[in-house]
Tab-separated table of C-alpha atoms and ligand atoms in Angstrom:
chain	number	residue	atom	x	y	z
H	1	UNK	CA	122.023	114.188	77.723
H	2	UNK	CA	119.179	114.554	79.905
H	3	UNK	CA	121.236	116.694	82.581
H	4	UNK	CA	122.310	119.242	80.079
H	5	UNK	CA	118.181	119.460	78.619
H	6	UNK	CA	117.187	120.177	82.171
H	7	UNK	CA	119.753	122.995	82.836
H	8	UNK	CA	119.175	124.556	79.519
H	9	UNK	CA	115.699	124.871	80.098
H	10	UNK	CA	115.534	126.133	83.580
H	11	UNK	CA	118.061	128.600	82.185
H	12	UNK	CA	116.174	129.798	79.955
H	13	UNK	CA	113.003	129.907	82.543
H	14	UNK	CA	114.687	131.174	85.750
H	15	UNK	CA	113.146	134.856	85.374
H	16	UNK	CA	109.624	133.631	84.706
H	17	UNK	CA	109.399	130.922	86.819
H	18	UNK	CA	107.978	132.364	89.944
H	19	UNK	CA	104.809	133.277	87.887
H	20	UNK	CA	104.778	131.005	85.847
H	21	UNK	CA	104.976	127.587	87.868
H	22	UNK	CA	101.714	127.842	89.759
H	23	UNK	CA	99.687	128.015	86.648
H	24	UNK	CA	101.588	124.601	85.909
H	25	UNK	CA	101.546	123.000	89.008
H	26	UNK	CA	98.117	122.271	91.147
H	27	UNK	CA	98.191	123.643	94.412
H	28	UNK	CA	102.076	124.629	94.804
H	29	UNK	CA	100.896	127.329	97.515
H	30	UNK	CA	99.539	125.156	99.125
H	31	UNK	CA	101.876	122.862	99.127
H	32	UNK	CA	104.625	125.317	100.306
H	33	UNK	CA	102.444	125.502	103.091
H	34	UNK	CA	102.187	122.069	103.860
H	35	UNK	CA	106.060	121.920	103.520
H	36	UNK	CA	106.349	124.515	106.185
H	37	UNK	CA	103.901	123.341	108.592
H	38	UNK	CA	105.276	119.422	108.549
H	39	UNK	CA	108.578	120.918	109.737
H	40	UNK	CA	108.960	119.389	113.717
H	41	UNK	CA	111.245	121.937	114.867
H	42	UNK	CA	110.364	125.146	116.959
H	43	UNK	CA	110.475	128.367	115.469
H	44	UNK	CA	113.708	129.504	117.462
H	45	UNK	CA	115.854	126.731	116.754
H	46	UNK	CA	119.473	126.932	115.533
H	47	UNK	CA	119.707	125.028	112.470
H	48	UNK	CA	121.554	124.125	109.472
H	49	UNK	CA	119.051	123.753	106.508
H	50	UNK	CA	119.574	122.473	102.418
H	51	UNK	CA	117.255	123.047	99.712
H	52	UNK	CA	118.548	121.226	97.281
H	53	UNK	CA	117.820	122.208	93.417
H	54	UNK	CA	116.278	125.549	95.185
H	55	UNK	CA	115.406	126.776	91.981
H	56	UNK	CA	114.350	130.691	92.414
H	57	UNK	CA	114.472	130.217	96.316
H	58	UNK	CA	110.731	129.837	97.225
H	59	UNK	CA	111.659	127.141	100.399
H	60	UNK	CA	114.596	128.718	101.244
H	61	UNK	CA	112.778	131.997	101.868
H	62	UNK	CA	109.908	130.373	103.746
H	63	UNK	CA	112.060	128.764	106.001
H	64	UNK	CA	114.562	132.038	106.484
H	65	UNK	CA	111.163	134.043	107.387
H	66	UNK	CA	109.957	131.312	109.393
H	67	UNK	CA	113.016	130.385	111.645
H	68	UNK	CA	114.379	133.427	112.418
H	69	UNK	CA	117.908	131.494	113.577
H	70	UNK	CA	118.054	128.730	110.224
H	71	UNK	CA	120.934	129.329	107.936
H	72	UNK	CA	120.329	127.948	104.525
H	73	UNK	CA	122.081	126.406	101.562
H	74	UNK	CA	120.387	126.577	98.560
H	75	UNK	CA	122.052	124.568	95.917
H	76	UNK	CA	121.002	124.536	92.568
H	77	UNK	CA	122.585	123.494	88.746
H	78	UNK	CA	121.416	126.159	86.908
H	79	UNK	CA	123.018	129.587	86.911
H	80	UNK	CA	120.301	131.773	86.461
H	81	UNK	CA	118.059	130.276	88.817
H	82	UNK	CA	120.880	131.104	91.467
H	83	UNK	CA	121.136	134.901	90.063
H	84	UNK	CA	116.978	135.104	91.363
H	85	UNK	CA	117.633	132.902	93.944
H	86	UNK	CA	119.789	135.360	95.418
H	87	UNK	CA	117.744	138.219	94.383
H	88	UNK	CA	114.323	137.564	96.119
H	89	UNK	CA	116.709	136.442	98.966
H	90	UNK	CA	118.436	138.988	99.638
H	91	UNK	CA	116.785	140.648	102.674
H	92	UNK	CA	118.119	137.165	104.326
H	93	UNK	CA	121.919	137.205	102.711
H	94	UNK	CA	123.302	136.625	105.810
H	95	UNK	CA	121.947	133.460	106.427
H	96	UNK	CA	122.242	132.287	102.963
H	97	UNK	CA	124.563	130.558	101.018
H	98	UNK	CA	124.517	129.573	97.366
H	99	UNK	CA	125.997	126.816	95.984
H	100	UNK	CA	126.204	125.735	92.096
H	101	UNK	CA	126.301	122.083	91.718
H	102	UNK	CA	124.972	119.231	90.762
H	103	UNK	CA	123.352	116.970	93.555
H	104	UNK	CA	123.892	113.503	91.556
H	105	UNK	CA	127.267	113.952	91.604
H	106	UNK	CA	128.595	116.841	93.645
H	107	UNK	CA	129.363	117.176	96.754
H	108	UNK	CA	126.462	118.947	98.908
H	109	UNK	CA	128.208	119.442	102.334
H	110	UNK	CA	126.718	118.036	105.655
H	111	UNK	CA	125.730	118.535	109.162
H	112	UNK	CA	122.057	119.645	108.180
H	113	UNK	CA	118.908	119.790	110.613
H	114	UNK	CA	116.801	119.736	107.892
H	115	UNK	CA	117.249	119.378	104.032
H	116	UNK	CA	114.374	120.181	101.643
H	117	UNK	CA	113.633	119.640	98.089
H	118	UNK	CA	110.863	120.946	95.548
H	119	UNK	CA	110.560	119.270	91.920
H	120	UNK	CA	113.909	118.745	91.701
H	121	UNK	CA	114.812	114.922	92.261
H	122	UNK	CA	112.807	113.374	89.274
H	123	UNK	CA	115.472	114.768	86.778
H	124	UNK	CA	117.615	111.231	88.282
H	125	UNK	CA	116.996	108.195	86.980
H	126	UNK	CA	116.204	105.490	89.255
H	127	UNK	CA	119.484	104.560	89.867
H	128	UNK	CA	120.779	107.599	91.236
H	129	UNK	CA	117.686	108.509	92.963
H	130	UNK	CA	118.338	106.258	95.982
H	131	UNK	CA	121.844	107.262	95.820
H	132	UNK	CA	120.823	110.673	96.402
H	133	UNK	CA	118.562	109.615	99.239
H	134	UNK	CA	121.888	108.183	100.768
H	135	UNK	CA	124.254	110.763	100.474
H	136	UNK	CA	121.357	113.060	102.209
H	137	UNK	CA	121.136	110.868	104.966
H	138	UNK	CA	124.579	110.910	105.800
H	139	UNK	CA	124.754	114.958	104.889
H	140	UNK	CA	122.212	114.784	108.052
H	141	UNK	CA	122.590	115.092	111.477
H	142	UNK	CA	121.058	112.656	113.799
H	143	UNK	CA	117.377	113.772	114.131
H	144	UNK	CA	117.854	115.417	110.897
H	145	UNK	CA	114.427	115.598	109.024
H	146	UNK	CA	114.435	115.445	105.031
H	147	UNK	CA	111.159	116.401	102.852
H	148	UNK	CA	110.711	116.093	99.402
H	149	UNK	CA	108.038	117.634	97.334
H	150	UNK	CA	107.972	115.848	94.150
H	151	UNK	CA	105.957	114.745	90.624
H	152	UNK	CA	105.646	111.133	90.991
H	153	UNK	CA	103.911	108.341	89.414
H	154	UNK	CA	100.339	106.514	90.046
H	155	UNK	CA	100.283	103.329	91.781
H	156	UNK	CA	98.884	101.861	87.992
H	157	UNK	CA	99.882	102.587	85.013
H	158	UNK	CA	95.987	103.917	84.706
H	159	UNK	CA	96.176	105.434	87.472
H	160	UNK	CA	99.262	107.518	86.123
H	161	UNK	CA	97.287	108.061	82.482
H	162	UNK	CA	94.162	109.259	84.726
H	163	UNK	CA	96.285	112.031	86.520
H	164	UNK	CA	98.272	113.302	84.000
H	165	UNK	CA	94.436	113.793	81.997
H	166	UNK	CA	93.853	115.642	85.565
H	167	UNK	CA	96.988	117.661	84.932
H	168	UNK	CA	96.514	118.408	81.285
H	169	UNK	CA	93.527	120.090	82.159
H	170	UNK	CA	94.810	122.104	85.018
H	171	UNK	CA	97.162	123.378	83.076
H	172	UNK	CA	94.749	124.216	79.893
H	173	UNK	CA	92.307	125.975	82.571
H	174	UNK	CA	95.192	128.383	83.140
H	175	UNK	CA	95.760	129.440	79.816
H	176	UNK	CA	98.828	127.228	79.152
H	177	UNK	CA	99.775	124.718	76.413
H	178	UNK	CA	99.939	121.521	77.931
H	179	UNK	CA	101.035	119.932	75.086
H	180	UNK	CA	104.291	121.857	75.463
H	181	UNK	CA	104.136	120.909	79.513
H	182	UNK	CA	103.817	117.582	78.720
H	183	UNK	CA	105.839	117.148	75.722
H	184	UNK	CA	108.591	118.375	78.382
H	185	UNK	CA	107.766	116.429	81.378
H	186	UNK	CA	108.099	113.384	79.364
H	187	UNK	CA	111.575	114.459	78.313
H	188	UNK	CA	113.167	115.414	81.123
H	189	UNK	CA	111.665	114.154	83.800
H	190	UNK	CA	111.602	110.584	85.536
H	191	UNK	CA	109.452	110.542	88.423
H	192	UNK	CA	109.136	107.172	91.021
H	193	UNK	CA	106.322	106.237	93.004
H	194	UNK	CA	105.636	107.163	96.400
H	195	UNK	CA	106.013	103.640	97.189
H	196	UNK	CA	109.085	103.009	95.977
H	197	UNK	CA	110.260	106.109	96.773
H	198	UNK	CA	109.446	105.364	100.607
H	199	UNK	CA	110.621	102.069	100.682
H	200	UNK	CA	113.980	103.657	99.350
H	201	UNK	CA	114.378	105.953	102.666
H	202	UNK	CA	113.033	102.648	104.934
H	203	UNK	CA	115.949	100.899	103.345
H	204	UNK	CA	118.538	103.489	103.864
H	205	UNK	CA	117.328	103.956	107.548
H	206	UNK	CA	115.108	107.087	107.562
H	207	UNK	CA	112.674	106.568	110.204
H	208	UNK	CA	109.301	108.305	110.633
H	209	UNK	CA	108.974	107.879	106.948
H	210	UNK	CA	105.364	109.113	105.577
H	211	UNK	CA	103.664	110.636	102.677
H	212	UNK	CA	102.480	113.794	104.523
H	213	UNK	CA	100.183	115.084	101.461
H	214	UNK	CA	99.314	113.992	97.914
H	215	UNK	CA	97.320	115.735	95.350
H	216	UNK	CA	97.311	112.814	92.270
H	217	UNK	CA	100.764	112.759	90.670
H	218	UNK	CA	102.159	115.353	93.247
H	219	UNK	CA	103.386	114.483	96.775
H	220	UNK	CA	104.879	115.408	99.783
H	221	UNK	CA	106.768	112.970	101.428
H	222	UNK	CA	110.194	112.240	103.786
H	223	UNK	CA	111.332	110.952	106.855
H	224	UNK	CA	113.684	111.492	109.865
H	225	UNK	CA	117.300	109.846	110.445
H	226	UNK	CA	117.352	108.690	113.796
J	301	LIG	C1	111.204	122.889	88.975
J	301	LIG	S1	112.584	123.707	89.716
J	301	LIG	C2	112.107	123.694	91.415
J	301	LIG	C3	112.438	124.966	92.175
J	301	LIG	C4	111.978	124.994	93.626
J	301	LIG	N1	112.682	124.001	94.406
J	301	LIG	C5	110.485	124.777	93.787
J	301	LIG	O1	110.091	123.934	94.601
J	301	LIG	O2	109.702	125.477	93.112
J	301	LIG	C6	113.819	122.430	89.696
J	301	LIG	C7	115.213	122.957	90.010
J	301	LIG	O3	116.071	121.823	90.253
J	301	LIG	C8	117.332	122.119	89.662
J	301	LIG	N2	118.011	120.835	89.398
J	301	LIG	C9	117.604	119.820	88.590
J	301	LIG	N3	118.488	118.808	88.586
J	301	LIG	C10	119.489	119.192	89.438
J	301	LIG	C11	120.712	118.574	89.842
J	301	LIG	N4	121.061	117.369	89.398
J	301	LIG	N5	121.498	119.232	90.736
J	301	LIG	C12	121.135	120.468	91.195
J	301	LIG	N6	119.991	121.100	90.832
J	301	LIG	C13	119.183	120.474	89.959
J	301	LIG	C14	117.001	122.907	88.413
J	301	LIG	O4	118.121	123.671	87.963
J	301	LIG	C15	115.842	123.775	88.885
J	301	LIG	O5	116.276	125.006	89.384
């Protein structure tokens, strides 16, 4: 079952995935930092923020450092990811809450400003994708803003091959086996288009909705419910 792969593995990862995920995927500083920076609100607003499949925290921290008044949730499947999570967190505990569940089919709360999500959507199929995308719409307040940093798909099938050749190589050039990478990513993972993707959050009602950044089979992209 594809849901039990994924949280074996990223069990099995959680205490080397801070170094290790940079050498895996392009530009993820910088991508934090577009994240951060595509964020509308002002730095001292009160707000109620999910990162959903948080992983080891990364978001959750940048936000908490960056909005001195945010509280976060940061949900996640796997336990061990939430046993770092809360470590590299912890100078920010009180405004932090963790939550183990499973965002396909759990419940993830509501009234959010903001939710957030790195890497973590492409383990649903395409089915439950745009389910997801609803329940975090309605998990928002109005003028709630959701981002989503994610592995998706080329707008060809070529165009796909020619990225993940891109890929391969960025990961080789760091020392890593990307046949093992790959080998995994096609396993696990199901990413969508950015197209579709979009036209998903159009269709539920997000407004606003934009890729904000793209770097070949990685993207940035989310919208605003009015
Ligand atoms: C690649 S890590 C991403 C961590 C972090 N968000 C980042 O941007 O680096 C993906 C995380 O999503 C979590 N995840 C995957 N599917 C999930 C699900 N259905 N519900 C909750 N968390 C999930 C995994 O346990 C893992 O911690």
């Amino acid at each position: 079952m594809n849901l039990e792969k994924v949280r074996k593995h990223f069990e099995k990862e959680a205490f080397e995935y801070d170094e290790l995920i940079p050498r895996i995927i392009p530009k993820y500083y910088e991508q934090n930092d577009v994240i951060l920076s595509i964020i509308p609100f002002d730095k001292s607003t009160e707000m109620n923020v999910l990162d959903l499949g948080c992983g080891t925290g990364i978001l959750s921290y940048l936000i908490l450092m960056e909005f001195p008044k945010a509280r976060v949730v940061a949900f996640d499947l796997t336990e061990n990811m939430l046993v770092a999570c809360e470590k590299n967190l912890h100078t920010y505990k009180n405004r932090l809450t963790l939550k183990k569940g499973d965002f396909g089919r759990d419940d993830i709360g509501g009234g959010y400003d903001l939710i957030v999500s790195g890497l973590a959507t492409h383990h649903l199929n395409d089915k439950a994708k745009p389910n997801l995308y609803r329940k975090i719409y309605k998990s928002m307040n109005p003028g709630g803003v959701f981002i989503n940093r994610e592995v998706v798909l080329g707008d060809s099938p070529a165009l796909t091959n020619q990225y993940h050749c891109i890929w391969r190589e960025y990961i080789r050039s760091n020392g890593e086996d990307d046949e093992k990478w790959f080998s995994k990513y096609l396993e696990e993972d199901i990413p969508a288009s950015i197209e579709e993707q979009t036209k998903w959050l159009q269709e539920i009602g997000f407004v606003n909705v934009g890729c904000h950044w793209r770097y070949f089979n990685y993207a940035i992209f989310g919208g605003i419910k009015p």
